[in-house]
Amino acid sequence: MNPQNSAPWGAGWQSPQQSRPSGPPDTSGRRKWLKRIGIGALIFVLGAGCGGAVTAGGDTASSAKAKPSPTVTVTATVAPAAMTSQVKSPLGTAEQVARKHGYTVSAHDASNQDAAPGDDWTVCFEKVTYQSVDYAAVPGDAPCPTADGRPIPWPTMPGVVGRSYDKALTAIGKVTDGGVTLKAAYADEDVDEASADEGEYDTWKVCFQAPSPATRVKGDPKVTLWLVDGSCPAKKGTYKDRTNDPDYAPPVRDAEKPSSGSGSAGSGDTTSTCEIVSNSGNCYNAGQFCRAADVGRSTHAANGRRIFCRDEGSVNRWNY
């Protein structure tokens, strides 16, 4: 059957195939539609890029409310300037240097005594952090401990008895700068410290010393040395020549002893033994009164010992 004749829609209907025109299809309408879409998208993008929304008329509008920009505060901490070590410096000077460089300063006792440091103390240790410095110090005349908080290792006096003066001086100089005083070991000798500077006593022997050996040396104490050119006496104050001792009593020879023959007891020829005799011609003894004219004089008593006439206030007496 021919479809054309049996079409139910009437004789005038044509199928799509029959009504399609020949030749290439017309796409101009589609291009116009795409063109309108492209222009709209371009306007939207340009509007959004300018910070606003695209209105129906193609204009851009700013946002309803602009959000505030956040405020950022930056705090910068400046590091203190670098400084040299202040160990062995006076504490007061070290603190000034640290503050000048911008450090916060503190200080404490470097020993185990926990005393309050002074400006004249010496810095032994320092602990430097980012912005602060802590000094550990000791008194100016004290040596530093081996570590912070340890006892002060005070030196001890060396024993120099028996050494020559020049060697003793070297040993003493290692523990004190207080100086040395010289004395003669014998009471009837003398030393001149000016001559010591010229080396006159360098080879003399040290017989006694003060302070004594092993004494703890704090600060710079003075040292006294008793010297001799030869052998040392048994003790200080000894006279090398016994006759120079005011208490020396020369031995009484038999020929000079009082005679036990004629004459009263206690009398006799004593002029060869006693330089000064009483008005009665007898030797004086210690404890007896002496004449005002004899004050300050000496003589030998009846026992051979030397006695002195001294003013004892209200009376004058002979005594050793």
PDB file of C-alpha atoms in Angstrom:
ATOM      1  CA  MET A   1       0.000   0.000   0.000  1.00  0.00           C
ATOM      2  CA  ASN A   2       1.234   3.430  -0.792  1.00  0.00           C
ATOM      3  CA  PRO A   3       1.636   5.396   2.396  1.00  0.00           C
ATOM      4  CA  GLN A   4       0.639   8.532   0.673  1.00  0.00           C
ATOM      5  CA  ASN A   5      -2.733   7.134  -0.215  1.00  0.00           C
ATOM      6  CA  SER A   6      -3.425   5.475   3.087  1.00  0.00           C
ATOM      7  CA  ALA A   7      -2.343   8.392   5.386  1.00  0.00           C
ATOM      8  CA  PRO A   8      -4.974   8.905   7.972  1.00  0.00           C
ATOM      9  CA  TRP A   9      -4.208  12.624   8.342  1.00  0.00           C
ATOM     10  CA  GLY A  10      -5.479  13.558   4.984  1.00  0.00           C
ATOM     11  CA  ALA A  11      -4.242  14.049   1.601  1.00  0.00           C
ATOM     12  CA  GLY A  12      -2.422  17.206   2.419  1.00  0.00           C
ATOM     13  CA  TRP A  13       0.025  15.751   5.036  1.00  0.00           C
ATOM     14  CA  GLN A  14       3.623  15.173   4.074  1.00  0.00           C
ATOM     15  CA  SER A  15       6.138  13.056   5.990  1.00  0.00           C
ATOM     16  CA  PRO A  16       9.231  14.729   7.352  1.00  0.00           C
ATOM     17  CA  GLN A  17      11.450  13.101   4.821  1.00  0.00           C
ATOM     18  CA  GLN A  18       9.451  14.551   2.008  1.00  0.00           C
ATOM     19  CA  SER A  19       9.321  18.032   3.589  1.00  0.00           C
ATOM     20  CA  ARG A  20      13.130  18.274   4.499  1.00  0.00           C
ATOM     21  CA  PRO A  21      14.789  20.636   2.106  1.00  0.00           C
ATOM     22  CA  SER A  22      17.717  19.463   0.149  1.00  0.00           C
ATOM     23  CA  GLY A  23      21.294  20.839   0.764  1.00  0.00           C
ATOM     24  CA  PRO A  24      23.223  21.556   4.023  1.00  0.00           C
ATOM     25  CA  PRO A  25      21.219  22.364   7.158  1.00  0.00           C
ATOM     26  CA  ASP A  26      20.783  25.955   8.320  1.00  0.00           C
ATOM     27  CA  THR A  27      22.848  26.478  11.571  1.00  0.00           C
ATOM     28  CA  SER A  28      22.681  30.256  11.780  1.00  0.00           C
ATOM     29  CA  GLY A  29      20.139  30.180  14.599  1.00  0.00           C
ATOM     30  CA  ARG A  30      22.312  27.952  16.766  1.00  0.00           C
ATOM     31  CA  ARG A  31      25.279  30.248  16.261  1.00  0.00           C
ATOM     32  CA  LYS A  32      23.267  33.253  17.351  1.00  0.00           C
ATOM     33  CA  TRP A  33      22.160  31.424  20.508  1.00  0.00           C
ATOM     34  CA  LEU A  34      25.683  30.404  21.430  1.00  0.00           C
ATOM     35  CA  LYS A  35      26.896  33.900  20.747  1.00  0.00           C
ATOM     36  CA  ARG A  36      24.360  35.352  23.159  1.00  0.00           C
ATOM     37  CA  ILE A  37      25.421  32.842  25.852  1.00  0.00           C
ATOM     38  CA  GLY A  38      29.126  33.653  25.346  1.00  0.00           C
ATOM     39  CA  ILE A  39      28.587  37.397  25.641  1.00  0.00           C
ATOM     40  CA  GLY A  40      26.608  36.930  28.857  1.00  0.00           C
ATOM     41  CA  ALA A  41      29.280  34.706  30.393  1.00  0.00           C
ATOM     42  CA  LEU A  42      31.971  37.223  29.482  1.00  0.00           C
ATOM     43  CA  ILE A  43      30.043  40.047  31.153  1.00  0.00           C
ATOM     44  CA  PHE A  44      29.568  37.909  34.287  1.00  0.00           C
ATOM     45  CA  VAL A  45      33.246  37.063  34.511  1.00  0.00           C
ATOM     46  CA  LEU A  46      34.314  40.672  34.022  1.00  0.00           C
ATOM     47  CA  GLY A  47      31.851  41.820  36.646  1.00  0.00           C
ATOM     48  CA  ALA A  48      32.963  39.230  39.140  1.00  0.00           C
ATOM     49  CA  GLY A  49      36.585  40.127  38.511  1.00  0.00           C
ATOM     50  CA  CYS A  50      35.838  43.731  39.368  1.00  0.00           C
ATOM     51  CA  GLY A  51      34.500  42.725  42.728  1.00  0.00           C
ATOM     52  CA  GLY A  52      30.809  43.011  42.016  1.00  0.00           C
ATOM     53  CA  ALA A  53      27.891  40.891  40.878  1.00  0.00           C
ATOM     54  CA  VAL A  54      26.406  41.229  37.420  1.00  0.00           C
ATOM     55  CA  THR A  55      22.929  42.773  37.379  1.00  0.00           C
ATOM     56  CA  ALA A  56      20.214  42.057  34.907  1.00  0.00           C
ATOM     57  CA  GLY A  57      21.149  45.106  32.936  1.00  0.00           C
ATOM     58  CA  GLY A  58      24.782  43.999  32.688  1.00  0.00           C
ATOM     59  CA  ASP A  59      26.040  46.349  35.439  1.00  0.00           C
ATOM     60  CA  THR A  60      28.161  45.158  38.395  1.00  0.00           C
ATOM     61  CA  ALA A  61      27.213  45.794  41.964  1.00  0.00           C
ATOM     62  CA  SER A  62      29.451  45.721  45.019  1.00  0.00           C
ATOM     63  CA  SER A  63      28.854  43.178  47.723  1.00  0.00           C
ATOM     64  CA  ALA A  64      26.137  43.954  50.202  1.00  0.00           C
ATOM     65  CA  LYS A  65      28.631  44.277  53.104  1.00  0.00           C
ATOM     66  CA  ALA A  66      32.403  44.389  52.770  1.00  0.00           C
ATOM     67  CA  LYS A  67      34.155  42.235  55.419  1.00  0.00           C
ATOM     68  CA  PRO A  68      36.742  44.191  57.476  1.00  0.00           C
ATOM     69  CA  SER A  69      40.382  43.318  56.858  1.00  0.00           C
ATOM     70  CA  PRO A  70      42.101  41.641  59.860  1.00  0.00           C
ATOM     71  CA  THR A  71      44.720  43.726  61.783  1.00  0.00           C
ATOM     72  CA  VAL A  72      47.909  41.853  62.607  1.00  0.00           C
ATOM     73  CA  THR A  73      50.224  43.187  65.382  1.00  0.00           C
ATOM     74  CA  VAL A  74      53.810  41.877  65.333  1.00  0.00           C
ATOM     75  CA  THR A  75      55.941  42.236  68.491  1.00  0.00           C
ATOM     76  CA  ALA A  76      59.673  42.024  67.797  1.00  0.00           C
ATOM     77  CA  THR A  77      62.085  41.223  70.666  1.00  0.00           C
ATOM     78  CA  VAL A  78      65.524  42.637  70.051  1.00  0.00           C
ATOM     79  CA  ALA A  79      68.388  40.422  71.286  1.00  0.00           C
ATOM     80  CA  PRO A  80      70.982  42.191  73.498  1.00  0.00           C
ATOM     81  CA  ALA A  81      74.276  43.002  71.890  1.00  0.00           C
ATOM     82  CA  ALA A  82      77.048  40.471  72.367  1.00  0.00           C
ATOM     83  CA  MET A  83      79.614  41.261  75.081  1.00  0.00           C
ATOM     84  CA  THR A  84      82.948  39.829  76.163  1.00  0.00           C
ATOM     85  CA  SER A  85      83.306  37.580  79.216  1.00  0.00           C
ATOM     86  CA  GLN A  86      83.459  39.450  82.537  1.00  0.00           C
ATOM     87  CA  VAL A  87      85.124  36.648  84.520  1.00  0.00           C
ATOM     88  CA  LYS A  88      87.921  38.049  86.773  1.00  0.00           C
ATOM     89  CA  SER A  89      86.439  41.550  86.489  1.00  0.00           C
ATOM     90  CA  PRO A  90      85.173  43.518  89.514  1.00  0.00           C
ATOM     91  CA  LEU A  91      81.484  42.774  89.972  1.00  0.00           C
ATOM     92  CA  GLY A  92      80.465  46.444  89.786  1.00  0.00           C
ATOM     93  CA  THR A  93      82.239  46.868  86.455  1.00  0.00           C
ATOM     94  CA  ALA A  94      80.763  43.643  85.051  1.00  0.00           C
ATOM     95  CA  GLU A  95      77.222  44.728  85.959  1.00  0.00           C
ATOM     96  CA  GLN A  96      77.688  48.086  84.227  1.00  0.00           C
ATOM     97  CA  VAL A  97      78.943  46.398  81.065  1.00  0.00           C
ATOM     98  CA  ALA A  98      76.022  43.934  81.018  1.00  0.00           C
ATOM     99  CA  ARG A  99      73.386  46.638  81.486  1.00  0.00           C
ATOM    100  CA  LYS A 100      75.014  48.737  78.779  1.00  0.00           C
ATOM    101  CA  HIS A 101      74.555  45.807  76.389  1.00  0.00           C
ATOM    102  CA  GLY A 102      70.875  45.438  77.304  1.00  0.00           C
ATOM    103  CA  TYR A 103      71.006  42.512  79.758  1.00  0.00           C
ATOM    104  CA  THR A 104      69.051  42.087  82.977  1.00  0.00           C
ATOM    105  CA  VAL A 105      71.688  41.511  85.680  1.00  0.00           C
ATOM    106  CA  SER A 106      71.732  39.447  88.887  1.00  0.00           C
ATOM    107  CA  ALA A 107      74.584  38.302  91.161  1.00  0.00           C
ATOM    108  CA  HIS A 108      75.214  35.866  94.023  1.00  0.00           C
ATOM    109  CA  ASP A 109      77.997  34.493  96.227  1.00  0.00           C
ATOM    110  CA  ALA A 110      80.078  31.943  94.307  1.00  0.00           C
ATOM    111  CA  SER A 111      81.098  30.162  97.522  1.00  0.00           C
ATOM    112  CA  ASN A 112      79.027  28.193 100.028  1.00  0.00           C
ATOM    113  CA  GLN A 113      78.674  31.207 102.363  1.00  0.00           C
ATOM    114  CA  ASP A 114      75.660  32.842 100.638  1.00  0.00           C
ATOM    115  CA  ALA A 115      76.875  36.359 101.466  1.00  0.00           C
ATOM    116  CA  ALA A 116      75.623  39.494  99.714  1.00  0.00           C
ATOM    117  CA  PRO A 117      78.066  40.398  96.901  1.00  0.00           C
ATOM    118  CA  GLY A 118      79.649  43.837  96.786  1.00  0.00           C
ATOM    119  CA  ASP A 119      80.846  45.916  93.859  1.00  0.00           C
ATOM    120  CA  ASP A 120      84.480  45.168  94.775  1.00  0.00           C
ATOM    121  CA  TRP A 121      83.967  41.383  94.557  1.00  0.00           C
ATOM    122  CA  THR A 122      85.544  39.415  91.714  1.00  0.00           C
ATOM    123  CA  VAL A 123      83.476  37.571  89.100  1.00  0.00           C
ATOM    124  CA  CYS A 124      84.291  33.834  89.049  1.00  0.00           C
ATOM    125  CA  PHE A 125      81.441  32.473  86.907  1.00  0.00           C
ATOM    126  CA  GLU A 126      78.782  33.905  84.604  1.00  0.00           C
ATOM    127  CA  LYS A 127      75.583  32.421  83.155  1.00  0.00           C
ATOM    128  CA  VAL A 128      74.342  34.305  80.096  1.00  0.00           C
ATOM    129  CA  THR A 129      70.870  33.605  78.670  1.00  0.00           C
ATOM    130  CA  TYR A 130      68.961  35.295  75.855  1.00  0.00           C
ATOM    131  CA  GLN A 131      68.247  38.497  77.799  1.00  0.00           C
ATOM    132  CA  SER A 132      69.843  38.095  81.247  1.00  0.00           C
ATOM    133  CA  VAL A 133      73.164  37.378  82.902  1.00  0.00           C
ATOM    134  CA  ASP A 134      73.842  36.007  86.392  1.00  0.00           C
ATOM    135  CA  TYR A 135      77.275  36.573  87.970  1.00  0.00           C
ATOM    136  CA  ALA A 136      78.814  34.392  90.711  1.00  0.00           C
ATOM    137  CA  ALA A 137      81.487  36.315  92.624  1.00  0.00           C
ATOM    138  CA  VAL A 138      83.758  36.148  95.686  1.00  0.00           C
ATOM    139  CA  PRO A 139      85.367  38.854  97.859  1.00  0.00           C
ATOM    140  CA  GLY A 140      88.172  40.603  96.060  1.00  0.00           C
ATOM    141  CA  ASP A 141      90.969  39.005  98.104  1.00  0.00           C
ATOM    142  CA  ALA A 142      89.585  35.455  97.854  1.00  0.00           C
ATOM    143  CA  PRO A 143      90.412  32.816  95.247  1.00  0.00           C
ATOM    144  CA  CYS A 144      87.583  31.392  93.151  1.00  0.00           C
ATOM    145  CA  PRO A 145      86.107  28.020  94.159  1.00  0.00           C
ATOM    146  CA  THR A 146      86.430  25.049  91.827  1.00  0.00           C
ATOM    147  CA  ALA A 147      82.705  25.306  91.002  1.00  0.00           C
ATOM    148  CA  ASP A 148      79.779  27.571  91.798  1.00  0.00           C
ATOM    149  CA  GLY A 149      78.673  26.984  95.407  1.00  0.00           C
ATOM    150  CA  ARG A 150      81.878  25.255  96.548  1.00  0.00           C
ATOM    151  CA  PRO A 151      84.076  26.422  99.494  1.00  0.00           C
ATOM    152  CA  ILE A 152      86.761  29.025  98.867  1.00  0.00           C
ATOM    153  CA  PRO A 153      90.139  27.251  98.584  1.00  0.00           C
ATOM    154  CA  TRP A 154      92.168  29.563 100.823  1.00  0.00           C
ATOM    155  CA  PRO A 155      95.929  28.874 100.510  1.00  0.00           C
ATOM    156  CA  THR A 156      98.060  27.914 103.498  1.00  0.00           C
ATOM    157  CA  MET A 157     101.301  29.445 104.700  1.00  0.00           C
ATOM    158  CA  PRO A 158     104.346  27.421 103.588  1.00  0.00           C
ATOM    159  CA  GLY A 159     106.938  26.332 106.114  1.00  0.00           C
ATOM    160  CA  VAL A 160     110.165  28.223 105.385  1.00  0.00           C
ATOM    161  CA  VAL A 161     112.169  27.643 108.585  1.00  0.00           C
ATOM    162  CA  GLY A 162     115.615  26.351 107.644  1.00  0.00           C
ATOM    163  CA  ARG A 163     115.487  27.799 104.129  1.00  0.00           C
ATOM    164  CA  SER A 164     117.592  30.646 102.869  1.00  0.00           C
ATOM    165  CA  TYR A 165     115.935  34.031 102.858  1.00  0.00           C
ATOM    166  CA  ASP A 166     115.714  34.315  99.054  1.00  0.00           C
ATOM    167  CA  LYS A 167     114.008  30.916  98.693  1.00  0.00           C
ATOM    168  CA  ALA A 168     111.654  31.646 101.581  1.00  0.00           C
ATOM    169  CA  LEU A 169     110.684  34.930  99.944  1.00  0.00           C
ATOM    170  CA  THR A 170     109.781  33.129  96.704  1.00  0.00           C
ATOM    171  CA  ALA A 171     107.563  30.601  98.516  1.00  0.00           C
ATOM    172  CA  ILE A 172     105.782  33.261 100.548  1.00  0.00           C
ATOM    173  CA  GLY A 173     105.122  35.386  97.462  1.00  0.00           C
ATOM    174  CA  LYS A 174     102.935  32.612  96.039  1.00  0.00           C
ATOM    175  CA  VAL A 175     100.318  32.975  98.794  1.00  0.00           C
ATOM    176  CA  THR A 176     100.438  36.623  99.884  1.00  0.00           C
ATOM    177  CA  ASP A 177     101.416  40.047  98.617  1.00  0.00           C
ATOM    178  CA  GLY A 178     101.369  41.518 102.118  1.00  0.00           C
ATOM    179  CA  GLY A 179     105.126  41.925 102.306  1.00  0.00           C
ATOM    180  CA  VAL A 180     107.788  40.531 104.639  1.00  0.00           C
ATOM    181  CA  THR A 181     109.234  42.074 107.794  1.00  0.00           C
ATOM    182  CA  LEU A 182     112.764  41.012 108.756  1.00  0.00           C
ATOM    183  CA  LYS A 183     114.195  40.632 112.248  1.00  0.00           C
ATOM    184  CA  ALA A 184     117.422  39.202 113.602  1.00  0.00           C
ATOM    185  CA  ALA A 185     117.132  35.806 115.256  1.00  0.00           C
ATOM    186  CA  TYR A 186     119.456  36.908 118.082  1.00  0.00           C
ATOM    187  CA  ALA A 187     118.407  39.747 120.377  1.00  0.00           C
ATOM    188  CA  ASP A 188     121.812  41.411 120.225  1.00  0.00           C
ATOM    189  CA  GLU A 189     121.972  41.427 116.406  1.00  0.00           C
ATOM    190  CA  ASP A 190     120.117  43.519 113.897  1.00  0.00           C
ATOM    191  CA  VAL A 191     119.094  43.440 110.248  1.00  0.00           C
ATOM    192  CA  ASP A 192     118.497  46.345 107.929  1.00  0.00           C
ATOM    193  CA  GLU A 193     115.563  45.893 105.553  1.00  0.00           C
ATOM    194  CA  ALA A 194     117.120  48.354 103.137  1.00  0.00           C
ATOM    195  CA  SER A 195     120.116  46.057 102.880  1.00  0.00           C
ATOM    196  CA  ALA A 196     117.753  43.132 102.290  1.00  0.00           C
ATOM    197  CA  ASP A 197     116.560  44.822  99.100  1.00  0.00           C
ATOM    198  CA  GLU A 198     120.172  44.794  97.919  1.00  0.00           C
ATOM    199  CA  GLY A 199     120.465  41.045  98.500  1.00  0.00           C
ATOM    200  CA  GLU A 200     122.689  41.210 101.576  1.00  0.00           C
ATOM    201  CA  TYR A 201     120.656  38.602 103.455  1.00  0.00           C
ATOM    202  CA  ASP A 202     119.774  36.257 100.585  1.00  0.00           C
ATOM    203  CA  THR A 203     121.870  33.423 102.012  1.00  0.00           C
ATOM    204  CA  TRP A 204     120.913  33.982 105.669  1.00  0.00           C
ATOM    205  CA  LYS A 205     118.900  31.215 107.278  1.00  0.00           C
ATOM    206  CA  VAL A 206     115.297  31.557 108.431  1.00  0.00           C
ATOM    207  CA  CYS A 207     115.080  30.507 112.096  1.00  0.00           C
ATOM    208  CA  PHE A 208     111.493  31.491 112.940  1.00  0.00           C
ATOM    209  CA  GLN A 209     108.435  32.634 111.021  1.00  0.00           C
ATOM    210  CA  ALA A 210     105.003  34.132 111.651  1.00  0.00           C
ATOM    211  CA  PRO A 211     102.317  33.156 110.708  1.00  0.00           C
ATOM    212  CA  SER A 212     103.258  29.566 111.427  1.00  0.00           C
ATOM    213  CA  PRO A 213     103.289  26.914 108.688  1.00  0.00           C
ATOM    214  CA  ALA A 214      99.927  25.573 107.457  1.00  0.00           C
ATOM    215  CA  THR A 215      98.076  28.678 108.680  1.00  0.00           C
ATOM    216  CA  ARG A 216      95.156  29.499 106.355  1.00  0.00           C
ATOM    217  CA  VAL A 217      96.009  32.662 104.443  1.00  0.00           C
ATOM    218  CA  LYS A 218      93.069  35.041 104.028  1.00  0.00           C
ATOM    219  CA  GLY A 219      93.776  38.225 102.205  1.00  0.00           C
ATOM    220  CA  ASP A 220      97.367  39.443 102.126  1.00  0.00           C
ATOM    221  CA  PRO A 221      98.791  39.205 105.654  1.00  0.00           C
ATOM    222  CA  LYS A 222     102.289  40.425 106.455  1.00  0.00           C
ATOM    223  CA  VAL A 223     104.886  37.792 107.226  1.00  0.00           C
ATOM    224  CA  THR A 224     107.722  38.145 109.747  1.00  0.00           C
ATOM    225  CA  LEU A 225     110.962  36.213 109.370  1.00  0.00           C
ATOM    226  CA  TRP A 226     113.804  35.952 111.910  1.00  0.00           C
ATOM    227  CA  LEU A 227     117.160  35.501 110.179  1.00  0.00           C
ATOM    228  CA  VAL A 228     120.655  34.510 111.212  1.00  0.00           C
ATOM    229  CA  ASP A 229     124.001  34.293 109.504  1.00  0.00           C
ATOM    230  CA  GLY A 230     125.031  30.952 110.922  1.00  0.00           C
ATOM    231  CA  SER A 231     123.333  28.692 113.475  1.00  0.00           C
ATOM    232  CA  CYS A 232     119.855  29.430 114.836  1.00  0.00           C
ATOM    233  CA  PRO A 233     119.259  30.032 118.545  1.00  0.00           C
ATOM    234  CA  ALA A 234     116.987  27.709 120.516  1.00  0.00           C
ATOM    235  CA  LYS A 235     114.388  30.434 120.890  1.00  0.00           C
ATOM    236  CA  LYS A 236     113.708  34.013 119.957  1.00  0.00           C
ATOM    237  CA  GLY A 237     115.149  36.630 122.276  1.00  0.00           C
ATOM    238  CA  THR A 238     118.357  34.720 122.911  1.00  0.00           C
ATOM    239  CA  TYR A 239     121.563  36.757 123.124  1.00  0.00           C
ATOM    240  CA  LYS A 240     124.384  35.549 120.969  1.00  0.00           C
ATOM    241  CA  ASP A 241     126.826  37.105 123.419  1.00  0.00           C
ATOM    242  CA  ARG A 242     125.522  36.191 126.869  1.00  0.00           C
ATOM    243  CA  THR A 243     127.224  39.133 128.454  1.00  0.00           C
ATOM    244  CA  ASN A 244     124.895  41.408 126.459  1.00  0.00           C
ATOM    245  CA  ASP A 245     121.928  39.989 128.338  1.00  0.00           C
ATOM    246  CA  PRO A 246     120.856  42.410 131.056  1.00  0.00           C
ATOM    247  CA  ASP A 247     120.057  39.404 133.231  1.00  0.00           C
ATOM    248  CA  TYR A 248     123.428  37.813 132.733  1.00  0.00           C
ATOM    249  CA  ALA A 249     125.170  36.853 135.996  1.00  0.00           C
ATOM    250  CA  PRO A 250     128.853  36.202 135.663  1.00  0.00           C
ATOM    251  CA  PRO A 251     130.172  33.299 137.675  1.00  0.00           C
ATOM    252  CA  VAL A 252     131.757  34.262 141.010  1.00  0.00           C
ATOM    253  CA  ARG A 253     135.270  33.001 141.313  1.00  0.00           C
ATOM    254  CA  ASP A 254     136.480  31.539 144.622  1.00  0.00           C
ATOM    255  CA  ALA A 255     138.924  34.355 145.106  1.00  0.00           C
ATOM    256  CA  GLU A 256     136.051  36.843 144.826  1.00  0.00           C
ATOM    257  CA  LYS A 257     133.740  35.072 147.280  1.00  0.00           C
ATOM    258  CA  PRO A 258     133.212  36.808 150.641  1.00  0.00           C
ATOM    259  CA  SER A 259     135.639  35.628 153.285  1.00  0.00           C
ATOM    260  CA  SER A 260     134.174  33.503 156.092  1.00  0.00           C
ATOM    261  CA  GLY A 261     136.978  34.497 158.468  1.00  0.00           C
ATOM    262  CA  SER A 262     136.940  37.550 160.648  1.00  0.00           C
ATOM    263  CA  GLY A 263     134.178  40.053 160.471  1.00  0.00           C
ATOM    264  CA  SER A 264     130.470  39.977 161.019  1.00  0.00           C
ATOM    265  CA  ALA A 265     128.244  37.587 159.088  1.00  0.00           C
ATOM    266  CA  GLY A 266     127.045  38.933 155.806  1.00  0.00           C
ATOM    267  CA  SER A 267     129.882  41.355 155.539  1.00  0.00           C
ATOM    268  CA  GLY A 268     133.213  40.860 153.911  1.00  0.00           C
ATOM    269  CA  ASP A 269     135.069  42.091 150.913  1.00  0.00           C
ATOM    270  CA  THR A 270     132.433  42.148 148.204  1.00  0.00           C
ATOM    271  CA  THR A 271     133.609  45.103 146.190  1.00  0.00           C
ATOM    272  CA  SER A 272     135.194  42.820 143.624  1.00  0.00           C
ATOM    273  CA  THR A 273     131.753  41.205 142.970  1.00  0.00           C
ATOM    274  CA  CYS A 274     129.221  43.947 143.625  1.00  0.00           C
ATOM    275  CA  GLU A 275     129.716  47.136 141.678  1.00  0.00           C
ATOM    276  CA  ILE A 276     127.291  48.994 143.922  1.00  0.00           C
ATOM    277  CA  VAL A 277     127.094  48.278 147.654  1.00  0.00           C
ATOM    278  CA  SER A 278     124.908  49.529 150.418  1.00  0.00           C
ATOM    279  CA  ASN A 279     125.947  52.259 152.835  1.00  0.00           C
ATOM    280  CA  SER A 280     127.106  49.494 155.095  1.00  0.00           C
ATOM    281  CA  GLY A 281     129.286  48.022 152.357  1.00  0.00           C
ATOM    282  CA  ASN A 282     127.163  44.933 151.604  1.00  0.00           C
ATOM    283  CA  CYS A 283     125.937  43.663 148.259  1.00  0.00           C
ATOM    284  CA  TYR A 284     122.341  44.350 147.436  1.00  0.00           C
ATOM    285  CA  ASN A 285     119.799  41.607 146.826  1.00  0.00           C
ATOM    286  CA  ALA A 286     116.668  41.679 144.706  1.00  0.00           C
ATOM    287  CA  GLY A 287     113.754  43.253 146.534  1.00  0.00           C
ATOM    288  CA  GLN A 288     115.827  45.603 148.691  1.00  0.00           C
ATOM    289  CA  PHE A 289     115.378  49.322 148.613  1.00  0.00           C
ATOM    290  CA  CYS A 290     117.781  51.279 146.501  1.00  0.00           C
ATOM    291  CA  ARG A 291     118.916  54.868 146.698  1.00  0.00           C
ATOM    292  CA  ALA A 292     117.398  57.526 144.441  1.00  0.00           C
ATOM    293  CA  ALA A 293     120.882  58.176 143.100  1.00  0.00           C
ATOM    294  CA  ASP A 294     121.063  54.552 141.896  1.00  0.00           C
ATOM    295  CA  VAL A 295     117.777  54.578 139.906  1.00  0.00           C
ATOM    296  CA  GLY A 296     118.505  53.296 136.412  1.00  0.00           C
ATOM    297  CA  ARG A 297     121.811  51.686 137.417  1.00  0.00           C
ATOM    298  CA  SER A 298     122.623  47.993 137.663  1.00  0.00           C
ATOM    299  CA  THR A 299     124.935  45.863 139.744  1.00  0.00           C
ATOM    300  CA  HIS A 300     125.471  42.249 140.647  1.00  0.00           C
ATOM    301  CA  ALA A 301     123.665  40.890 143.655  1.00  0.00           C
ATOM    302  CA  ALA A 302     125.269  38.743 146.313  1.00  0.00           C
ATOM    303  CA  ASN A 303     124.213  35.637 144.372  1.00  0.00           C
ATOM    304  CA  GLY A 304     126.029  36.854 141.274  1.00  0.00           C
ATOM    305  CA  ARG A 305     122.914  37.827 139.259  1.00  0.00           C
ATOM    306  CA  ARG A 306     122.532  41.262 137.795  1.00  0.00           C
ATOM    307  CA  ILE A 307     119.896  43.488 139.417  1.00  0.00           C
ATOM    308  CA  PHE A 308     118.506  46.899 138.475  1.00  0.00           C
ATOM    309  CA  CYS A 309     117.418  49.847 140.558  1.00  0.00           C
ATOM    310  CA  ARG A 310     113.974  50.897 139.364  1.00  0.00           C
ATOM    311  CA  ASP A 311     111.478  53.553 140.385  1.00  0.00           C
ATOM    312  CA  GLU A 312     108.367  51.629 141.394  1.00  0.00           C
ATOM    313  CA  GLY A 313     106.265  54.635 142.197  1.00  0.00           C
ATOM    314  CA  SER A 314     106.492  55.413 145.903  1.00  0.00           C
ATOM    315  CA  VAL A 315     109.742  53.475 146.474  1.00  0.00           C
ATOM    316  CA  ASN A 316     112.858  52.420 144.594  1.00  0.00           C
ATOM    317  CA  ARG A 317     113.809  48.731 144.607  1.00  0.00           C
ATOM    318  CA  TRP A 318     116.499  46.442 143.260  1.00  0.00           C
ATOM    319  CA  ASN A 319     115.012  43.753 141.010  1.00  0.00           C
ATOM    320  CA  TYR A 320     116.064  41.454 138.258  1.00  0.00           C
TER     321      TYR A 320
END
